[in-house]
Amino acid sequence: MRLAQALFAPRAVALIGASGDARKNTARPQRYLRKHGYTGRIVPINATRDEVLGERAYRSVADAPFDIDHAFIMVEEVEQALEDCGRKRVPVASIYSNGFADAGPAGVDRQRRLVSKAKSLGVRLLGPNSMGVVDLPGRVALTVNAVLEMDAPPAGGTSLISQSGTMLGTLLSRGAARGLGYAKLVSIGNEADLSVGELVELLVDDADTKVIALFLETVRDAERLARAARKAHAARKPIVAYKLGRSALGEELARTHTGALAGTDVVAVVTTTGGGAASVVDRLGLLGLELASMHDLTMTSTQDTYRTTLETLLASAECDAVLAAVGSSAQFHPEFAVEPIVQAKRAPKPLAAFLTPHAERSLALLAERGIPAFRTPEACADAFAAFFAWRSPRAEFGARTTIIFGPSPEFPASLGIPVAQHAIVQAPLFEHSLLYPVALKRLDLEHKTEAGGVALNIGSHAELVQAAERMAQPRLLVQTMEFGLTEAIVGYRDDPVVGPLVLVGAGGTLAELYKDFAVALAPVSEAEAAELVGKVKGLAVIRGYRNLPRGDVAALARTVSALSRLALIEGRPVREAEINPLIVKAEGVVAVDARLVLKG
Amino acid sequence: MRLAQALFAPRAVALIGASGDARKNTARPQRYLRKHGYTGRIVPINATRDEVLGERAYRSVADAPFDIDHAFIMVEEVEQALEDCGRKRVPVASIYSNGFADAGPAGVDRQRRLVSKAKSLGVRLLGPNSMGVVDLPGRVALTVNAVLEMDAPPAGGTSLISQSGTMLGTLLSRGAARGLGYAKLVSIGNEADLSVGELVELLVDDADTKVIALFLETVRDAERLARAARKAHAARKPIVAYKLGRSALGEELARTHTGALAGTDVVAVVTTTGGGAASVVDRLGLLGLELASMHDLTMTSTQDTYRTTLETLLASAECDAVLAAVGSSAQFHPEFAVEPIVQAKRAPKPLAAFLTPHAERSLALLAERGIPAFRTPEACADAFAAFFAWRSPRAEFGARTTIIFGPSPEFPASLGIPVAQHAIVQAPLFEHSLLYPVALKRLDLEHKTEAGGVALNIGSHAELVQAAERMAQPRLLVQTMEFGLTEAIVGYRDDPVVGPLVLVGAGGTLAELYKDFAVALAPVSEAEAAELVGKVKGLAVIRGYRNLPRGDVAALARTVSALSRLALIEGRPVREAEINPLIVKAEGVVAVDARLVLKG
């Protein structure tokens, strides 16, 4: 029989380890198969009972007196159960049991042995650590996922393969709430045998499947998946993948040598769903927030453990905020999901909740108790980022000063900013008393460099005269050449919406190419200016980066603060001002070019 | 009487222009005041009727035989109504009527005259173009916003000031759905007199208000708002502001001279809510998508106009996708909001909907009809960005090649990549036959530059011997000095998760400081490599940026493609390879340093 049929449309299913206690997880597959109208044969396998929840039960798969298409293994002795399946010629086994690659190096070895045994027995494996498969149009609910408590999940043309069992429930419940139905849903677990790629190939051939959705924590066989994706594309079936770990991949590819930024805000996470929590943590990473610690309470959690873990983190100095992520229990048992969060002893530290399934009642309960609760990882992470972006209000600057300033090249000097020595030279002699080397600049152009209006590094008067004659201007500006460790741009702008702003950026083309600048409301103190300078990435080269010589960051900050004080001039006559470049040296800074635009 | 009391807790309200037709917008304030239990006196003012919806009506405010605390003006003759209020000593008037600063230069003049008239009459103004005010704990629903059709909006500690009337309804309805209640809600309209800042000050003094929420499209009086924010901070009342226009501000501050990127994907928007649509457009801008056109159908829209506008855009070549944004009608009239979207003749172009209020039924209806529908601007914009980020699958590379390569410095040459001329020199003579100037490098260090393992620009053999002796190594590498227009980094990595990758980035410290690199699955063709090179911002300096000389981008792309072919070697023995720097010249490129790491 074909693999797809055994997996998704088995004529008989063996439930190995089926419990007679309807409240247990291991009773769920039987309950869900019945509840959602499975038309095949259900065969409970139980070591001690002849009847389980009203069905005839057997001690072993081997004892069942008819063919089994699909076994669902929920016992600890997975190896024994698998051997029974092999002898019975069961073509596929889904394994809910865990303790394999999900459980450290010993588990990895156990999994390797399991796979080789399955191969020799001719049994294909889904899992281990899989929550099973669902085929909604086919009425097969072979799963332990509590989302199947739902009465009538809508069928539709999307099929899902999920590496997180919880996220399978989440996507099914949220889809149902939004009118989006599913065809097949597969919890792929550890992917020991059946891989995402192979399952995509099966779904490409599945008539009910129009769209293939993937929830991925990693990619275990990129080549097979790529091949399957090409096959899906050729069949005009779109694949929509949600892949965790974007922030980690970005970091690794950048191979940054700078280490974590000092003072990054850190968030601790308590969760009952690894995949759900990871989706928020991933986004936090993209926003520059770091994970302090992750407490995954899946399986073992009780209300008390959850609450005390939260309380410990809220009281601890090791994190700046706490996120409580809740999986499937949030949907059908809001009391259970919400109570420990609501009851936890609060601290001034922010606490927020993220609920993965469709769980409007739990969201409302939490909000009513003053705990921000989110339904998307994006909104949740954005809220943390916004919280940490908050700064206390700036003090009002009282006295306004009056500053007198002359025409463009001199105005920085009137603010106390050092300016390169300069003089105006006139044709035909172009005499001056500055030391060489010098720079020669036209006085009448805004974008001098592009227009050939600048000559740098002129070493002698003869060269100067040559360059000046090329520019063919009666009056020119000559400046002492200045050399430093880097260039910066310092700007001021009276914005019609937000008021006066000061800007500092990396010099040359960097501020523009990379938008590498930092902005604040003007005026700023020297301390505030220093903080601003610290935000400019390109200025890392003068902050002691990779043993490069340090520049005079304090003098740069003084300059930023000085320019920002244009905001204090009575009547605020200045619309824009810019020093570009400002040369930063090991000691001191010097303005080499400046521009000033008055209002009106 | 105090302004706050007249505004939020009036003892008597005049509804100027109240309609006797309960279906009309102008009948809403009277209906809502009654519905939500207003305990003061309701005074309809109607030019032709003595009774309106069961209340005694008057021809003019002046005719009402008792004091009026607050007038709500809904007539076109706003000036006349305001004069009546002045004569009657009404302290505050909210103006729903529009045609002022919202309606072009003539409207701006009209608004200026209105404000000066109000000043001389001693009447404070809310609006014009305001949807009114709501005080939930005080049971005052003085508004035309349809969200008040809701039976029992929950009261709470958050007060809202919104520049968009629609967003007031949106935030109230979504809050109600999530258990988040409000105290006061103000639709501030054109802010002709009462400003956001002044209202924040009133809310700071309001005992019911614990948190102040702002929905802002612009800031009209930054100084007053800043002062009010300081006052709120001192009173420990947080302000949470959602400000539109971040992308536009970012763009303007960057003052980019490069213009819009060629080939940017553009989205057209049809909307019944300016503020709601703007929140998506803002986010689209942050994601690099541009607005093709905005069709704001507020007030004048009919189902037919909405549908035909959608159809025109779906058929037009001027946009790549269409967004349908729907305001308050989505909540109580899903048929109205959904029908034109569902009925519109489809095109291959993507169509998505964004619903601003809490409107689960409409969301589900749209999803069932195959139209993606979103409830947050972030998710909606993310989906458009993901759609446009899609690329068709790469063809599979068939034949695998075998490439033989030697030790590190030579390996680029074996891939056909030009390498700087070099030789190994030995102590004590350090002889070689290269032309000066040369560079001298240690052979045994990874991060040579930081460790003093590199000497550049050596002009003579005497200098070479000096430098070599300082390095105190028996064998050293000597290379011809290479000069070019810029440096690039070209890398290869066989990633355990996604497989072989090729990377190209800006050289020097730029790739690291700015994460300025582009990555693709390896191998890539020269055309694909050229596309990749085009994504690196810092390489703009050799693409004809600001009249700078152009570099040999084609040779750089050839190098990227050549290095990526490491993925085709049988058995994929290479784990990592890097050429850093690769010097890009006006003609050709040359590798100056390279590194190769084999697996295992």
CSV table of N, CA, C and O in Angstrom, one decimal, chain B residues 182-221:
chain,number,residue,atom,x,y,z
B,182,TYR,N,-12.0,52.0,28.7
B,182,TYR,CA,-11.6,53.4,28.6
B,182,TYR,C,-12.3,54.3,29.6
B,182,TYR,O,-13.4,54.0,30.0
B,183,ALA,N,-11.6,55.4,29.9
B,183,ALA,CA,-12.3,56.5,30.6
B,183,ALA,C,-12.9,57.5,29.6
B,183,ALA,O,-14.0,57.3,29.2
B,184,LYS,N,-12.0,58.4,29.1
B,184,LYS,CA,-12.5,59.4,28.2
B,184,LYS,C,-11.9,59.1,26.8
B,184,LYS,O,-10.8,58.7,26.7
B,185,LEU,N,-12.7,59.4,25.8
B,185,LEU,CA,-12.1,59.3,24.4
B,185,LEU,C,-12.5,60.6,23.7
B,185,LEU,O,-13.6,61.0,23.7
B,186,VAL,N,-11.5,61.2,23.0
B,186,VAL,CA,-11.7,62.5,22.4
B,186,VAL,C,-11.2,62.4,20.9
B,186,VAL,O,-10.1,62.0,20.6
B,187,SER,N,-12.1,62.7,20.0
B,187,SER,CA,-11.8,62.9,18.6
B,187,SER,C,-11.4,64.4,18.4
B,187,SER,O,-12.3,65.2,18.4
B,188,ILE,N,-10.2,64.7,18.2
B,188,ILE,CA,-9.7,66.0,18.3
B,188,ILE,C,-9.8,66.8,17.0
B,188,ILE,O,-9.7,68.0,16.9
B,189,GLY,N,-10.1,66.1,15.9
B,189,GLY,CA,-10.3,66.7,14.6
B,189,GLY,C,-9.1,67.6,14.1
B,189,GLY,O,-8.0,67.2,14.3
B,190,ASN,N,-9.4,68.8,13.6
B,190,ASN,CA,-8.4,69.6,13.0
B,190,ASN,C,-7.6,70.4,14.1
B,190,ASN,O,-6.6,71.1,13.8
B,191,GLU,N,-7.9,70.2,15.4
B,191,GLU,CA,-7.2,70.9,16.4
B,191,GLU,C,-7.1,72.4,16.3
B,191,GLU,O,-6.0,72.9,16.6
B,192,ALA,N,-8.1,73.0,15.8
B,192,ALA,CA,-8.0,74.4,15.5
B,192,ALA,C,-7.8,75.2,16.8
B,192,ALA,O,-7.1,76.2,16.8
B,193,ASP,N,-8.4,74.8,17.9
B,193,ASP,CA,-8.3,75.5,19.2
B,193,ASP,C,-7.7,74.6,20.2
B,193,ASP,O,-6.5,74.6,20.6
B,194,LEU,N,-8.6,73.7,20.8
B,194,LEU,CA,-8.1,72.7,21.8
B,194,LEU,C,-7.1,71.8,21.1
B,194,LEU,O,-7.4,71.1,20.1
B,195,SER,N,-5.9,71.7,21.7
B,195,SER,CA,-4.8,70.9,21.1
B,195,SER,C,-4.6,69.7,21.8
B,195,SER,O,-5.1,69.5,23.0
B,196,VAL,N,-3.8,68.7,21.3
B,196,VAL,CA,-3.5,67.5,21.9
B,196,VAL,C,-2.8,67.8,23.3
B,196,VAL,O,-3.2,67.2,24.3
B,197,GLY,N,-1.9,68.8,23.3
B,197,GLY,CA,-1.2,69.1,24.5
B,197,GLY,C,-2.1,69.6,25.6
B,197,GLY,O,-2.1,69.1,26.7
B,198,GLU,N,-3.1,70.5,25.2
B,198,GLU,CA,-4.0,71.0,26.3
B,198,GLU,C,-4.9,69.9,26.8
B,198,GLU,O,-5.2,69.8,28.0
B,199,LEU,N,-5.3,69.0,25.9
B,199,LEU,CA,-6.2,67.9,26.4
B,199,LEU,C,-5.4,66.9,27.2
B,199,LEU,O,-5.9,66.4,28.2
B,200,VAL,N,-4.1,66.7,26.9
B,200,VAL,CA,-3.3,65.8,27.8
B,200,VAL,C,-3.3,66.4,29.2
B,200,VAL,O,-3.4,65.8,30.2
B,201,GLU,N,-3.1,67.7,29.2
B,201,GLU,CA,-3.1,68.4,30.6
B,201,GLU,C,-4.4,68.2,31.3
B,201,GLU,O,-4.4,67.9,32.5
B,202,LEU,N,-5.5,68.3,30.6
B,202,LEU,CA,-6.8,68.1,31.3
B,202,LEU,C,-6.9,66.6,31.8
B,202,LEU,O,-7.4,66.4,32.9
B,203,LEU,N,-6.4,65.7,31.0
B,203,LEU,CA,-6.4,64.3,31.4
B,203,LEU,C,-5.5,64.0,32.6
B,203,LEU,O,-5.8,63.1,33.4
B,204,VAL,N,-4.4,64.7,32.7
B,204,VAL,CA,-3.5,64.5,33.8
B,204,VAL,C,-4.2,64.8,35.1
B,204,VAL,O,-4.1,64.2,36.1
B,205,ASP,N,-5.1,65.8,35.0
B,205,ASP,CA,-5.9,66.2,36.2
B,205,ASP,C,-7.1,65.4,36.4
B,205,ASP,O,-7.9,65.6,37.4
B,206,ASP,N,-7.4,64.5,35.5
B,206,ASP,CA,-8.7,63.7,35.6
B,206,ASP,C,-8.5,62.5,36.4
B,206,ASP,O,-7.6,61.6,36.2
B,207,ALA,N,-9.3,62.4,37.5
B,207,ALA,CA,-9.1,61.3,38.4
B,207,ALA,C,-9.3,59.9,37.8
B,207,ALA,O,-8.7,58.9,38.2
B,208,ASP,N,-10.2,59.8,36.8
B,208,ASP,CA,-10.5,58.5,36.2
B,208,ASP,C,-9.4,58.0,35.3
B,208,ASP,O,-9.4,56.8,34.9
B,209,THR,N,-8.6,58.9,34.8
B,209,THR,CA,-7.6,58.6,33.8
B,209,THR,C,-6.2,58.2,34.5
B,209,THR,O,-5.6,58.9,35.2
B,210,LYS,N,-5.8,56.9,34.2
B,210,LYS,CA,-4.6,56.4,34.7
B,210,LYS,C,-3.5,56.4,33.6
B,210,LYS,O,-2.3,56.5,33.9
B,211,VAL,N,-3.9,56.2,32.4
B,211,VAL,CA,-3.0,56.0,31.3
B,211,VAL,C,-3.6,56.9,30.1
B,211,VAL,O,-4.8,56.9,29.9
B,212,ILE,N,-2.7,57.6,29.4
B,212,ILE,CA,-3.2,58.5,28.3
B,212,ILE,C,-2.6,57.9,27.0
B,212,ILE,O,-1.4,57.8,26.8
B,213,ALA,N,-3.6,57.6,26.1
B,213,ALA,CA,-3.2,57.0,24.8
B,213,ALA,C,-3.4,58.1,23.8
B,213,ALA,O,-4.4,58.8,23.8
B,214,LEU,N,-2.5,58.2,22.8
B,214,LEU,CA,-2.6,59.2,21.7
B,214,LEU,C,-2.5,58.5,20.4
B,214,LEU,O,-1.6,57.6,20.2
B,215,PHE,N,-3.4,58.8,19.5
B,215,PHE,CA,-3.2,58.3,18.1
B,215,PHE,C,-3.0,59.6,17.3
B,215,PHE,O,-3.8,60.4,17.1
B,216,LEU,N,-1.7,59.7,16.8
B,216,LEU,CA,-1.3,61.0,16.1
B,216,LEU,C,-0.9,60.8,14.7
B,216,LEU,O,-0.2,59.8,14.3
B,217,GLU,N,-1.4,61.7,13.8
B,217,GLU,CA,-1.0,61.7,12.4
B,217,GLU,C,0.1,62.7,12.2
B,217,GLU,O,0.9,62.6,11.4
B,218,THR,N,0.1,63.7,13.1
B,218,THR,CA,1.1,64.8,13.0
B,218,THR,C,1.2,65.4,14.4
B,218,THR,O,0.5,65.0,15.3
B,219,VAL,N,2.1,66.3,14.6
B,219,VAL,CA,2.2,67.0,15.9
B,219,VAL,C,2.1,68.5,15.5
B,219,VAL,O,2.9,69.0,14.8
B,220,ARG,N,1.1,69.1,16.1
B,220,ARG,CA,0.9,70.5,15.6
B,220,ARG,C,1.5,71.5,16.6
B,220,ARG,O,1.7,72.7,16.3
B,221,ASP,N,1.7,71.1,17.9
B,221,ASP,CA,2.3,72.1,18.8
B,221,ASP,C,3.2,71.3,19.7
B,221,ASP,O,2.8,70.9,20.8
